[in-house]
Tab-separated table of C-alpha atoms and ligand atoms in Angstrom:
chain	number	residue	atom	x	y	z
H	175	MET	CA	0.093	-0.356	0.219
H	176	PHE	CA	2.835	2.452	0.974
H	177	VAL	CA	5.611	3.179	-1.011
H	178	ASN	CA	8.255	2.435	1.521
H	179	ASP	CA	8.558	-0.859	4.049
H	180	CYS	CA	9.113	1.456	7.346
H	181	LEU	CA	5.699	2.851	6.774
H	182	ASN	CA	3.016	0.571	9.088
H	183	ILE	CA	-0.891	1.147	10.181
H	184	ASN	CA	-1.540	-0.078	13.762
H	185	GLU	CA	-4.676	-1.104	15.362
H	186	GLN	CA	-6.035	1.772	16.551
H	187	GLY	CA	-5.970	2.559	11.918
H	188	HIS	CA	-3.125	5.362	12.568
H	189	LEU	CA	0.101	5.468	10.082
H	190	THR	CA	3.190	3.848	11.922
H	191	ILE	CA	6.708	5.045	10.813
H	192	GLY	CA	9.622	2.689	12.368
H	193	GLY	CA	7.094	0.990	14.869
H	194	CYS	CA	5.881	5.158	16.168
H	195	ASP	CA	2.598	6.576	15.308
H	196	THR	CA	2.650	8.895	14.182
H	197	VAL	CA	-0.496	10.848	15.586
H	198	ALA	CA	0.970	10.457	18.685
H	199	LEU	CA	4.109	11.635	17.415
H	200	ALA	CA	2.839	14.673	16.326
H	201	GLN	CA	1.702	15.214	19.353
H	202	GLU	CA	4.523	14.482	21.270
H	203	PHE	CA	7.573	16.628	19.081
H	204	GLY	CA	4.813	19.067	17.788
H	205	THR	CA	4.003	20.240	14.109
H	206	PRO	CA	5.725	20.496	11.318
H	207	LEU	CA	7.166	16.971	12.239
H	208	TYR	CA	10.036	15.859	9.689
H	209	VAL	CA	10.748	12.119	10.467
H	210	ILE	CA	13.523	9.886	9.502
H	211	ASP	CA	13.819	5.500	9.726
H	212	GLU	CA	16.903	4.968	11.629
H	213	ASN	CA	16.365	1.507	9.994
H	214	THR	CA	15.839	2.665	6.685
H	215	VAL	CA	18.518	4.737	6.529
H	216	ARG	CA	21.320	2.074	7.625
H	217	LYS	CA	20.256	-0.941	5.072
H	218	ASN	CA	20.416	1.630	2.067
H	219	CYS	CA	24.069	2.644	3.558
H	220	ARG	CA	24.694	-0.818	3.246
H	221	SER	CA	23.371	-2.140	0.341
H	222	TYR	CA	25.951	0.615	-1.437
H	223	VAL	CA	28.915	-0.965	0.434
H	224	ASN	CA	27.710	-4.563	0.097
H	225	SER	CA	26.997	-3.891	-3.751
H	226	MET	CA	30.634	-2.457	-3.809
H	227	LYS	CA	32.065	-5.748	-2.000
H	228	ASN	CA	30.025	-7.910	-4.689
H	229	TYR	CA	30.750	-6.443	-8.223
H	230	TYR	CA	33.543	-4.894	-7.111
H	231	GLY	CA	35.933	-6.329	-5.150
H	232	GLY	CA	35.447	-3.955	-2.102
H	233	ASN	CA	37.606	-1.656	-4.844
H	234	GLY	CA	35.284	1.467	-4.104
H	235	LEU	CA	33.624	3.764	-1.138
H	236	PRO	CA	29.999	5.435	-1.149
H	237	LEU	CA	29.883	8.931	-0.191
H	238	TYR	CA	26.653	9.346	1.211
H	239	ALA	CA	26.468	13.080	-0.495
H	240	SER	CA	25.026	15.552	2.493
H	241	LYS	CA	23.649	17.880	0.284
H	242	ALA	CA	20.444	15.446	0.804
H	243	LEU	CA	20.052	15.831	4.451
H	244	SER	CA	23.268	17.135	5.837
H	245	CYS	CA	22.857	17.428	10.040
H	246	LYS	CA	24.970	16.189	12.207
H	247	ALA	CA	23.151	12.621	13.032
H	248	LEU	CA	22.907	11.565	9.596
H	249	VAL	CA	26.450	12.549	8.981
H	250	GLN	CA	27.611	10.230	12.215
H	251	LEU	CA	25.125	7.871	10.915
H	252	ALA	CA	26.570	7.701	6.995
H	253	GLU	CA	30.191	7.308	8.965
H	254	SER	CA	29.068	4.712	11.137
H	255	GLU	CA	27.985	2.461	8.172
H	256	ASN	CA	31.751	3.148	6.696
H	257	MET	CA	30.282	5.969	4.445
H	258	GLY	CA	32.463	8.663	2.989
H	259	LEU	CA	30.914	11.826	2.321
H	260	ASP	CA	30.320	14.144	-0.255
H	261	VAL	CA	29.692	17.928	0.796
H	262	VAL	CA	29.270	21.253	-1.498
H	263	SER	CA	29.750	24.420	1.102
H	264	GLY	CA	31.449	25.525	3.808
H	265	GLY	CA	28.210	24.692	6.077
H	266	GLU	CA	28.276	21.387	4.713
H	267	ILE	CA	32.102	21.518	6.148
H	268	TYR	CA	31.745	22.363	9.281
H	269	THR	CA	28.566	20.236	9.965
H	270	ALA	CA	30.820	17.604	8.658
H	271	MET	CA	33.546	18.848	11.362
H	272	LYS	CA	31.456	19.030	14.450
H	273	ALA	CA	29.810	15.987	13.421
H	274	GLY	CA	34.144	14.333	14.553
H	275	PHE	CA	33.696	12.932	10.521
H	276	PRO	CA	37.046	12.308	9.496
H	277	PRO	CA	38.482	14.863	7.073
H	278	GLU	CA	40.151	12.076	4.702
H	279	LYS	CA	36.491	10.343	3.631
H	280	ILE	CA	34.918	13.887	2.199
H	281	GLN	CA	35.441	15.165	-1.425
H	282	PHE	CA	34.439	18.594	-1.729
H	283	HIS	CA	32.015	19.762	-4.582
H	284	GLY	CA	30.945	22.715	-6.063
H	285	ASN	CA	31.261	25.918	-9.484
H	286	ASN	CA	31.718	28.663	-7.743
H	287	LYS	CA	33.734	27.431	-3.837
H	288	THR	CA	34.658	30.619	-2.219
H	289	GLN	CA	38.588	31.350	-1.002
H	290	SER	CA	37.247	31.110	2.511
H	291	GLU	CA	35.732	27.758	1.869
H	292	LEU	CA	38.376	26.187	-0.159
H	293	GLU	CA	40.805	27.593	2.704
H	294	MET	CA	38.240	26.314	5.279
H	295	ALA	CA	38.599	22.778	3.054
H	296	LEU	CA	42.649	22.906	3.017
H	297	ASP	CA	42.698	23.707	7.108
H	298	TYR	CA	40.404	20.549	8.009
H	299	ASN	CA	42.590	18.821	5.124
H	300	ILE	CA	39.637	17.588	3.562
H	301	GLY	CA	40.445	14.209	1.870
H	302	LYS	CA	39.434	15.997	-2.143
H	303	ILE	CA	38.498	18.705	-3.607
H	304	VAL	CA	37.308	18.417	-7.232
H	305	VAL	CA	38.268	21.355	-9.033
H	306	ASP	CA	35.008	22.459	-11.678
H	307	ASN	CA	37.632	24.795	-13.496
H	308	LEU	CA	40.361	26.719	-14.092
H	309	TYR	CA	39.795	29.937	-12.007
H	310	GLU	CA	39.898	27.813	-9.197
H	311	LEU	CA	42.360	25.339	-10.517
H	312	GLU	CA	44.284	27.545	-10.182
H	313	LEU	CA	43.728	29.779	-7.156
H	314	LEU	CA	43.785	26.553	-5.352
H	315	ASN	CA	47.501	25.572	-6.076
H	316	ARG	CA	47.825	29.505	-4.767
H	317	LEU	CA	46.626	28.926	-1.502
H	318	ALA	CA	47.992	25.240	-0.679
H	319	LYS	CA	51.430	26.778	-1.826
H	320	GLU	CA	50.801	29.000	0.589
H	321	LYS	CA	49.595	26.753	3.466
H	322	GLY	CA	53.021	24.578	2.817
H	323	LYS	CA	50.319	21.501	1.855
H	324	THR	CA	49.587	20.044	-1.192
H	325	VAL	CA	46.349	18.834	-2.565
H	326	LYS	CA	44.682	15.467	-4.033
H	327	ILE	CA	41.933	16.834	-6.564
H	328	SER	CA	39.194	15.756	-8.471
H	329	MET	CA	37.778	16.882	-11.716
H	330	ARG	CA	34.694	17.094	-12.766
H	331	ILE	CA	34.210	16.229	-16.445
H	332	LYS	CA	30.660	16.431	-17.856
H	333	PRO	CA	30.949	13.632	-19.837
H	334	GLY	CA	27.806	14.822	-22.119
H	335	ILE	CA	25.621	12.681	-20.784
H	336	ASP	CA	22.039	14.324	-20.897
H	337	ALA	CA	19.902	11.332	-18.315
H	338	HIS	CA	17.176	13.416	-17.976
H	339	THR	CA	15.415	12.995	-21.620
H	340	HIS	CA	13.841	9.691	-22.211
H	341	ASP	CA	15.728	8.187	-24.097
H	342	PHE	CA	19.099	9.406	-23.407
H	343	ILE	CA	21.377	11.027	-25.890
H	344	MET	CA	24.998	11.920	-25.830
H	345	THR	CA	25.125	15.631	-26.321
H	346	GLY	CA	27.306	17.768	-28.749
H	347	GLN	CA	27.077	20.374	-26.676
H	348	ILE	CA	26.752	20.432	-22.988
H	349	ASP	CA	25.086	23.087	-21.388
H	350	SER	CA	25.885	22.951	-17.696
H	351	LYS	CA	27.215	25.188	-15.436
H	352	PHE	CA	29.480	21.792	-13.638
H	353	GLY	CA	32.627	20.983	-14.854
H	354	PHE	CA	35.029	21.057	-18.042
H	355	ALA	CA	34.058	19.880	-20.915
H	356	LEU	CA	35.159	16.906	-22.916
H	357	GLU	CA	34.321	16.876	-26.307
H	358	THR	CA	35.935	21.106	-26.778
H	359	GLY	CA	39.458	19.670	-25.250
H	360	GLU	CA	38.552	21.905	-22.267
H	361	ALA	CA	39.048	18.480	-19.655
H	362	MET	CA	42.192	17.490	-21.513
H	363	GLU	CA	43.790	21.260	-21.446
H	364	ALA	CA	42.880	21.303	-17.220
H	365	VAL	CA	44.413	17.884	-16.472
H	366	LYS	CA	47.354	18.879	-18.427
H	367	LYS	CA	47.793	22.193	-15.860
H	368	THR	CA	47.278	20.124	-13.105
H	369	PHE	CA	51.779	18.709	-13.797
H	370	SER	CA	52.841	22.353	-13.990
H	371	PHE	CA	51.064	22.939	-10.750
H	372	GLU	CA	53.243	22.095	-7.821
H	373	ASN	CA	50.550	22.112	-5.210
H	374	VAL	CA	47.594	20.150	-6.372
H	375	GLU	CA	48.033	16.091	-6.672
H	376	LEU	CA	45.368	14.990	-10.047
H	377	THR	CA	44.002	11.508	-8.871
H	378	GLU	CA	40.670	11.299	-9.658
H	379	LEU	CA	38.073	11.963	-12.208
H	380	HIS	CA	34.972	12.625	-11.403
H	381	CYS	CA	31.029	13.209	-12.999
H	382	HIS	CA	28.069	13.024	-12.766
H	383	ILE	CA	25.214	13.210	-14.935
H	384	GLY	CA	21.877	14.225	-12.887
H	385	SER	CA	19.422	13.140	-10.272
H	386	GLN	CA	16.488	10.700	-9.833
H	387	ILE	CA	16.951	8.699	-12.452
H	388	PHE	CA	15.823	5.467	-13.227
H	389	ASP	CA	17.857	3.709	-16.607
H	390	ILE	CA	21.082	1.884	-15.647
H	391	ASP	CA	22.483	3.002	-19.400
H	392	PRO	CA	22.597	6.234	-18.692
H	393	PHE	CA	25.129	5.029	-15.953
H	394	VAL	CA	26.682	3.052	-17.389
H	395	SER	CA	27.798	5.343	-21.047
H	396	ALA	CA	29.256	7.736	-18.307
H	397	GLY	CA	31.422	5.335	-17.106
H	398	LYS	CA	32.244	4.440	-20.707
H	399	VAL	CA	33.009	7.825	-21.715
H	400	MET	CA	35.766	8.518	-18.420
H	401	MET	CA	37.056	4.971	-18.953
H	402	ASP	CA	37.429	6.401	-22.578
H	403	PHE	CA	38.746	9.357	-21.230
H	404	ILE	CA	40.799	8.192	-18.574
H	405	GLY	CA	42.844	5.673	-21.585
H	406	ASP	CA	43.126	8.947	-23.904
H	407	ILE	CA	45.011	10.449	-20.740
H	408	LYS	CA	47.284	7.809	-21.060
H	409	LYS	CA	47.880	8.026	-24.806
H	410	GLN	CA	48.517	11.753	-24.528
H	411	THR	CA	50.843	12.198	-21.418
H	412	GLY	CA	51.195	8.818	-20.035
H	413	TYR	CA	49.639	9.597	-17.125
H	414	VAL	CA	47.625	7.040	-15.060
H	415	ILE	CA	44.188	8.201	-13.384
H	416	GLN	CA	44.078	5.580	-10.588
H	417	GLU	CA	40.328	6.655	-9.037
H	418	LEU	CA	37.079	7.213	-10.632
H	419	ASN	CA	34.277	9.320	-8.680
H	420	LEU	CA	30.473	8.253	-10.591
H	421	GLY	CA	28.387	10.439	-8.517
H	422	GLY	CA	24.592	10.208	-8.045
H	423	GLY	CA	21.630	10.596	-9.076
H	424	PHE	CA	19.384	6.649	-8.529
H	425	GLY	CA	15.745	6.893	-8.344
H	426	ILE	CA	13.560	6.496	-5.430
H	427	MET	CA	9.735	6.019	-4.994
H	428	TYR	CA	8.091	9.149	-4.039
H	429	THR	CA	4.684	7.102	-5.925
H	430	THR	CA	3.681	3.369	-7.179
H	431	ALA	CA	4.102	5.411	-10.271
H	432	ASP	CA	8.408	5.249	-9.616
H	433	ASN	CA	9.765	1.837	-10.532
H	434	PRO	CA	13.824	2.702	-8.927
H	435	THR	CA	16.457	-0.460	-9.956
H	436	ALA	CA	17.631	-2.426	-7.486
H	437	TYR	CA	21.348	-0.911	-6.818
H	438	ASP	CA	22.980	-4.511	-7.513
H	439	ASN	CA	21.925	-4.092	-11.152
H	440	TYR	CA	23.984	-1.153	-11.780
H	441	MET	CA	27.363	-1.649	-9.297
H	442	LYS	CA	26.964	-5.025	-11.580
H	443	ALA	CA	26.903	-3.268	-14.871
H	444	VAL	CA	29.267	-0.226	-14.234
H	445	SER	CA	31.660	-2.699	-12.624
H	446	GLU	CA	31.470	-4.866	-15.913
H	447	VAL	CA	31.965	-1.944	-18.450
H	448	VAL	CA	34.617	-0.326	-15.661
H	449	ILE	CA	37.095	-3.232	-15.791
H	450	ALA	CA	36.607	-4.266	-19.237
H	451	LYS	CA	37.991	-0.876	-20.617
H	452	ALA	CA	41.122	-1.163	-17.820
H	453	LYS	CA	41.813	-3.625	-19.567
H	454	GLU	CA	41.761	-2.047	-23.262
H	455	TYR	CA	43.697	0.237	-22.225
H	456	ASN	CA	45.854	-1.708	-19.902
H	457	ILE	CA	45.985	0.433	-16.939
H	458	PRO	CA	44.982	-0.810	-13.262
H	459	ILE	CA	41.166	-1.031	-12.499
H	460	PRO	CA	40.283	2.576	-10.529
H	461	TYR	CA	39.052	3.077	-7.846
H	462	ILE	CA	35.463	4.012	-7.360
H	463	TYR	CA	33.344	6.721	-5.292
H	464	ILE	CA	29.671	7.141	-5.771
H	465	GLU	CA	27.715	9.808	-4.400
H	466	PRO	CA	24.304	8.351	-4.153
H	467	GLY	CA	21.850	11.216	-1.642
H	468	ARG	CA	18.135	11.003	-2.669
H	469	SER	CA	18.615	7.088	-2.516
H	470	LEU	CA	19.915	6.830	0.572
H	471	VAL	CA	17.406	9.266	2.789
H	472	GLY	CA	14.392	10.465	0.791
H	473	GLU	CA	12.300	6.906	1.310
H	474	ALA	CA	13.080	6.899	4.234
H	475	GLY	CA	11.693	10.323	5.975
H	476	ILE	CA	7.988	11.725	5.817
H	477	THR	CA	7.195	14.906	6.786
H	478	LEU	CA	3.963	15.344	9.460
H	479	TYR	CA	1.186	18.150	9.717
H	480	THR	CA	-1.760	19.180	11.689
H	481	VAL	CA	-4.690	19.765	9.172
H	482	GLY	CA	-6.507	23.386	10.334
H	483	GLY	CA	-8.573	23.910	7.654
H	484	ARG	CA	-11.299	22.969	4.511
H	485	LYS	CA	-12.583	24.968	2.142
H	486	GLU	CA	-14.558	23.175	-0.983
H	487	ILE	CA	-14.955	24.799	-3.736
H	488	PRO	CA	-17.975	23.420	-5.046
H	489	ASN	CA	-16.429	22.272	-8.345
H	490	ILE	CA	-13.450	23.520	-9.755
H	491	ARG	CA	-11.222	21.610	-5.959
H	492	THR	CA	-11.412	21.284	-2.610
H	493	TYR	CA	-8.288	22.800	-0.890
H	494	VAL	CA	-6.705	21.381	3.174
H	495	SER	CA	-4.480	23.413	5.107
H	496	ILE	CA	-1.477	22.497	6.721
H	497	ASP	CA	0.369	24.050	9.363
H	498	GLY	CA	3.818	24.034	7.083
H	499	GLY	CA	3.575	23.879	3.073
H	500	MET	CA	6.791	25.010	0.706
H	501	THR	CA	9.179	26.992	3.666
H	502	ASP	CA	9.355	22.779	4.422
H	503	ASN	CA	8.991	21.320	1.042
H	504	ILE	CA	9.734	23.098	-1.540
H	505	ARG	CA	9.726	20.373	-4.445
H	506	TYR	CA	6.404	20.969	-5.579
H	507	ALA	CA	6.273	24.540	-6.103
H	508	LEU	CA	9.884	24.222	-7.446
H	509	TYR	CA	9.612	21.004	-9.988
H	510	ASP	CA	5.675	20.527	-9.411
H	511	SER	CA	7.227	16.659	-7.877
H	512	ALA	CA	5.128	13.733	-7.597
H	513	TYR	CA	3.707	13.609	-3.546
H	514	THR	CA	1.438	10.225	-1.456
H	515	VAL	CA	-0.501	12.021	0.572
H	516	VAL	CA	-1.735	9.839	3.448
H	517	ASN	CA	-4.366	10.763	6.099
H	518	ALA	CA	-2.656	9.388	9.142
H	519	SER	CA	-4.916	9.441	11.141
H	520	LYS	CA	-7.190	6.866	9.243
H	521	ALA	CA	-4.806	4.990	7.732
H	522	ASP	CA	-6.265	1.812	7.317
H	523	LYS	CA	-9.261	3.625	5.016
H	524	THR	CA	-9.131	3.417	1.177
H	525	PRO	CA	-8.724	6.659	-0.096
H	526	ASN	CA	-12.382	8.623	-0.999
H	527	GLU	CA	-11.295	12.085	-1.858
H	528	LYS	CA	-9.129	14.854	-4.072
H	529	VAL	CA	-7.722	17.026	-2.013
H	530	THR	CA	-5.652	20.289	-3.053
H	531	VAL	CA	-3.273	20.470	0.093
H	532	ALA	CA	-1.688	23.268	0.788
H	533	GLY	CA	0.941	25.164	2.605
H	534	LYS	CA	0.177	28.314	5.667
H	535	CYS	CA	2.936	31.318	3.287
H	536	CYS	CA	0.947	34.076	1.638
H	537	GLU	CA	1.311	32.283	-1.737
H	538	SER	CA	-0.942	31.181	-3.930
H	539	GLY	CA	2.413	28.916	-5.088
H	540	ASP	CA	2.565	26.865	-2.106
H	541	LEU	CA	1.148	23.373	-2.438
H	542	ILE	CA	2.470	20.775	-1.425
H	543	GLN	CA	0.127	18.715	-3.684
H	544	LYS	CA	-2.452	19.244	-6.006
H	545	ASP	CA	-5.755	16.485	-6.442
H	546	THR	CA	-4.093	14.354	-5.094
H	547	PRO	CA	-6.202	11.259	-3.492
H	548	VAL	CA	-6.843	10.796	0.605
H	549	TYR	CA	-9.970	9.235	2.801
H	550	ASP	CA	-11.817	12.337	3.733
H	551	VAL	CA	-9.872	14.509	5.748
H	552	GLN	CA	-10.547	17.249	8.253
H	553	VAL	CA	-9.335	19.520	10.513
H	554	GLY	CA	-6.924	18.304	13.285
H	555	ASP	CA	-6.329	15.224	11.827
H	556	THR	CA	-2.666	14.627	10.645
H	557	LEU	CA	-1.417	14.163	7.806
H	558	ALA	CA	1.544	11.959	6.298
H	559	VAL	CA	3.624	12.866	2.831
H	560	LEU	CA	5.216	9.990	2.698
H	561	SER	CA	9.319	10.156	0.754
H	562	THR	CA	10.096	13.617	1.693
H	563	GLY	CA	14.221	12.563	3.734
H	564	ALA	CA	15.506	14.210	0.767
H	565	TYR	CA	16.176	17.368	-0.637
H	566	ASN	CA	12.828	18.740	2.392
H	567	TYR	CA	14.457	19.945	5.443
H	568	SER	CA	17.775	20.796	3.073
H	569	MET	CA	15.927	22.894	1.231
H	570	ALA	CA	13.968	24.577	3.749
H	571	SER	CA	13.643	28.351	4.391
H	572	ASN	CA	11.976	30.993	6.582
H	573	TYR	CA	9.517	32.817	4.274
H	574	ASN	CA	7.682	34.099	5.802
H	575	ARG	CA	9.057	34.308	9.102
H	576	ASN	CA	8.186	30.476	9.660
H	577	PRO	CA	10.214	28.454	12.061
H	578	ARG	CA	11.757	24.866	10.116
H	579	PRO	CA	10.421	22.205	12.142
H	580	ALA	CA	12.392	19.639	14.659
H	581	MET	CA	13.047	15.908	13.388
H	582	VAL	CA	13.459	13.187	15.657
H	583	MET	CA	14.514	10.155	14.162
H	584	VAL	CA	12.390	6.464	14.775
H	585	LYS	CA	13.181	3.271	15.250
H	586	ASP	CA	11.731	0.542	16.675
H	587	GLY	CA	9.481	1.997	18.475
H	588	LYS	CA	11.277	4.806	19.978
H	589	ALA	CA	11.661	8.505	18.771
H	590	ARG	CA	14.525	11.010	19.824
H	591	LEU	CA	15.407	14.643	18.577
H	592	ILE	CA	18.312	14.863	16.056
H	593	ILE	CA	16.757	18.947	14.996
H	594	LYS	CA	15.290	20.869	17.706
H	595	ARG	CA	12.032	23.179	16.183
H	596	GLU	CA	13.435	26.693	15.728
H	597	THR	CA	11.892	29.154	17.931
H	598	TYR	CA	11.356	32.858	17.403
H	599	ASP	CA	14.141	33.599	19.013
H	600	ASP	CA	15.985	32.097	16.072
H	601	ILE	CA	14.336	33.692	13.870
H	602	ILE	CA	15.948	37.953	14.866
H	603	ALA	CA	19.001	35.953	16.082
H	604	ASN	CA	20.789	38.323	13.711
H	605	ASP	CA	18.437	41.024	13.494
H	606	LEU	CA	19.344	44.198	14.941
H	607	ASP	CA	17.704	47.549	16.226
H	608	LEU	CA	17.661	50.749	13.985
V	807	LIG	N1	26.948	13.732	-7.023
V	807	LIG	C1	26.921	15.393	-7.194
V	807	LIG	C2	27.687	16.888	-7.706
V	807	LIG	C3	26.098	16.420	-7.152
V	807	LIG	O1	25.182	17.671	-7.516
V	807	LIG	C4	24.908	15.584	-6.295
V	807	LIG	C5	23.011	16.200	-6.714
V	807	LIG	C6	24.997	14.238	-5.813
V	807	LIG	C7	25.583	13.389	-6.023
V	807	LIG	C8	23.189	13.240	-4.993
V	807	LIG	O2	22.531	13.379	-5.653
V	807	LIG	P1	20.828	12.389	-5.977
V	807	LIG	O3	22.120	10.749	-5.022
V	807	LIG	O4	20.523	12.725	-4.514
V	807	LIG	O5	20.614	12.518	-6.999
V	807	LIG	N2	17.206	19.545	-5.168
V	807	LIG	C9	17.114	19.019	-6.476
V	807	LIG	C10	18.137	16.921	-6.122
V	807	LIG	C11	19.482	17.973	-6.821
V	807	LIG	C12	20.392	17.660	-7.277
V	807	LIG	C13	21.670	18.403	-6.441
V	807	LIG	N3	22.807	17.132	-6.591
V	807	LIG	C14	15.746	17.883	-5.458
V	807	LIG	O6	14.891	18.303	-5.067
V	807	LIG	O7	14.983	16.861	-7.208
C-alpha cells in the first residue's frame, strides 16, 4: 500500500513509521515534523557498501551526498556505516567537522567554491577537492602553496550525457554550469595544466549525470566515457588516473508510479564496463566512488502536518490547509514533484476524495500536492507526506518568518529528537535594531 516498508498501520488505524504511531509523534513533538527511520537509512547504506563488495571487490567507497540532508546525526550515521561524505559548501564542511567525520573521507564539490571555503577545506585537511574550473584550479594551487600543503584533487568532467530525456542522448555541446567539457578539449587541457602546478595532485576524475534517474544505461555510458577519457589521458601524457567518481543520481519511489532499479543491477553493469575498459587501456582497475544522496535518505523520511482548514470550492477543488508548506518542502512549487499524501489519522481507510494540500505561506503557489487522493481529511487530522527525507529539510527556508520544523529519528518504536524546532528567537537572532 505504501511506497516504503518502514511504514505500517496500527490497531487505531494510524500510520506508523519505524514502529512509532505518527499521530502520537505529532502530539509529542508538534507539527510540522520531519521523521526519519534509522533502520531504513542504515539498510540503504549497507546496500551500497555491500554492492561494491559483491560486484567490484570492495575496491571503492560510497560517499553520502550530504546536500540531500545535512545534519550532525545523519553525517554520524553515514560514518558509522563506513561511508565517505560528499559536501558542497562551507556549511556542510562545518557540519561534518562538528559531527566528528574523518576529513580524509570527504570530497568537496561546487561550481563556485569561495576562497574562504577553499581555505577552510585546506585547513581541515579535507580529503579531496573536486575542481570545477581553471580559475579554481589556479586559486587552489596558490592557496595550498601559501599554506605549504599539497592537496589531492579530482576534476569534474561533463561526460556529455543527458540522463533526463526519456531516451538519454549523447549531447555534442553540453549546456551545464558544472565542470570541464570533454568535446571542446577543455577537460584535457585542464588535466595537462594540473601537471604544471606543484601544490595539487590529480588522482581522480568525477562526473555526475543528474538526479532521480531510473535507467541504468546512462550510468553505464558515463562509466564508458570516463574510462575512455582516462585511456586518452594515458595515451597523450603517460599519466594514469587511479580513481573514478561516478556521482549520484539513483531514483527513489515518491508514488507507486516510480519504479527504482535495485542498486545491485547498477553496480554490476557499471563494474563490468569499467573493468573491461581498464583491460582495453591496460591500466589498473580504478578505485571507484559513488555519491548517493536521495536514495539513502529519501524514502526513509516523512513529514507530518496538522490540518487547520478545509475549503470546498464547488466544481473546482477542495483545499486542505496544513501548518507547513513550501518552507519545509519546496519541491512541488519548484519542480512539480509528485508525492504520496496519507491521512495518518485514518490510514487504514482507502482514499475516497481528492484534495489539494496547501501550505500556510502568503503565496498561491505554496502547495504540496494538487488533487491528490486521500481519505476524508478533516480539521485536526494528522497528514503525512511520504518520501520527504531528501531535499526537504536541506532546502527549507524561513519565508514568512516560519520557523523550520524539528526532526526526529525513529527506530524500533522509539523516537528521539535529532534537530530541534526553530524558535522565534532563532528567527530574529541576527536582526539588529534600527
Ligand atoms: N554528487 C553530485 C556532484 C551532485 O551534484 C548530486 C546532486 C549528488 C551527488 C547526489 O545526487 P542524488 O543521489 O541525491 O540524486 N534539489 C533537487 C536535487 C538536486 C541534486 C543536486 N545534485 C531535488 O530536490 O530533486
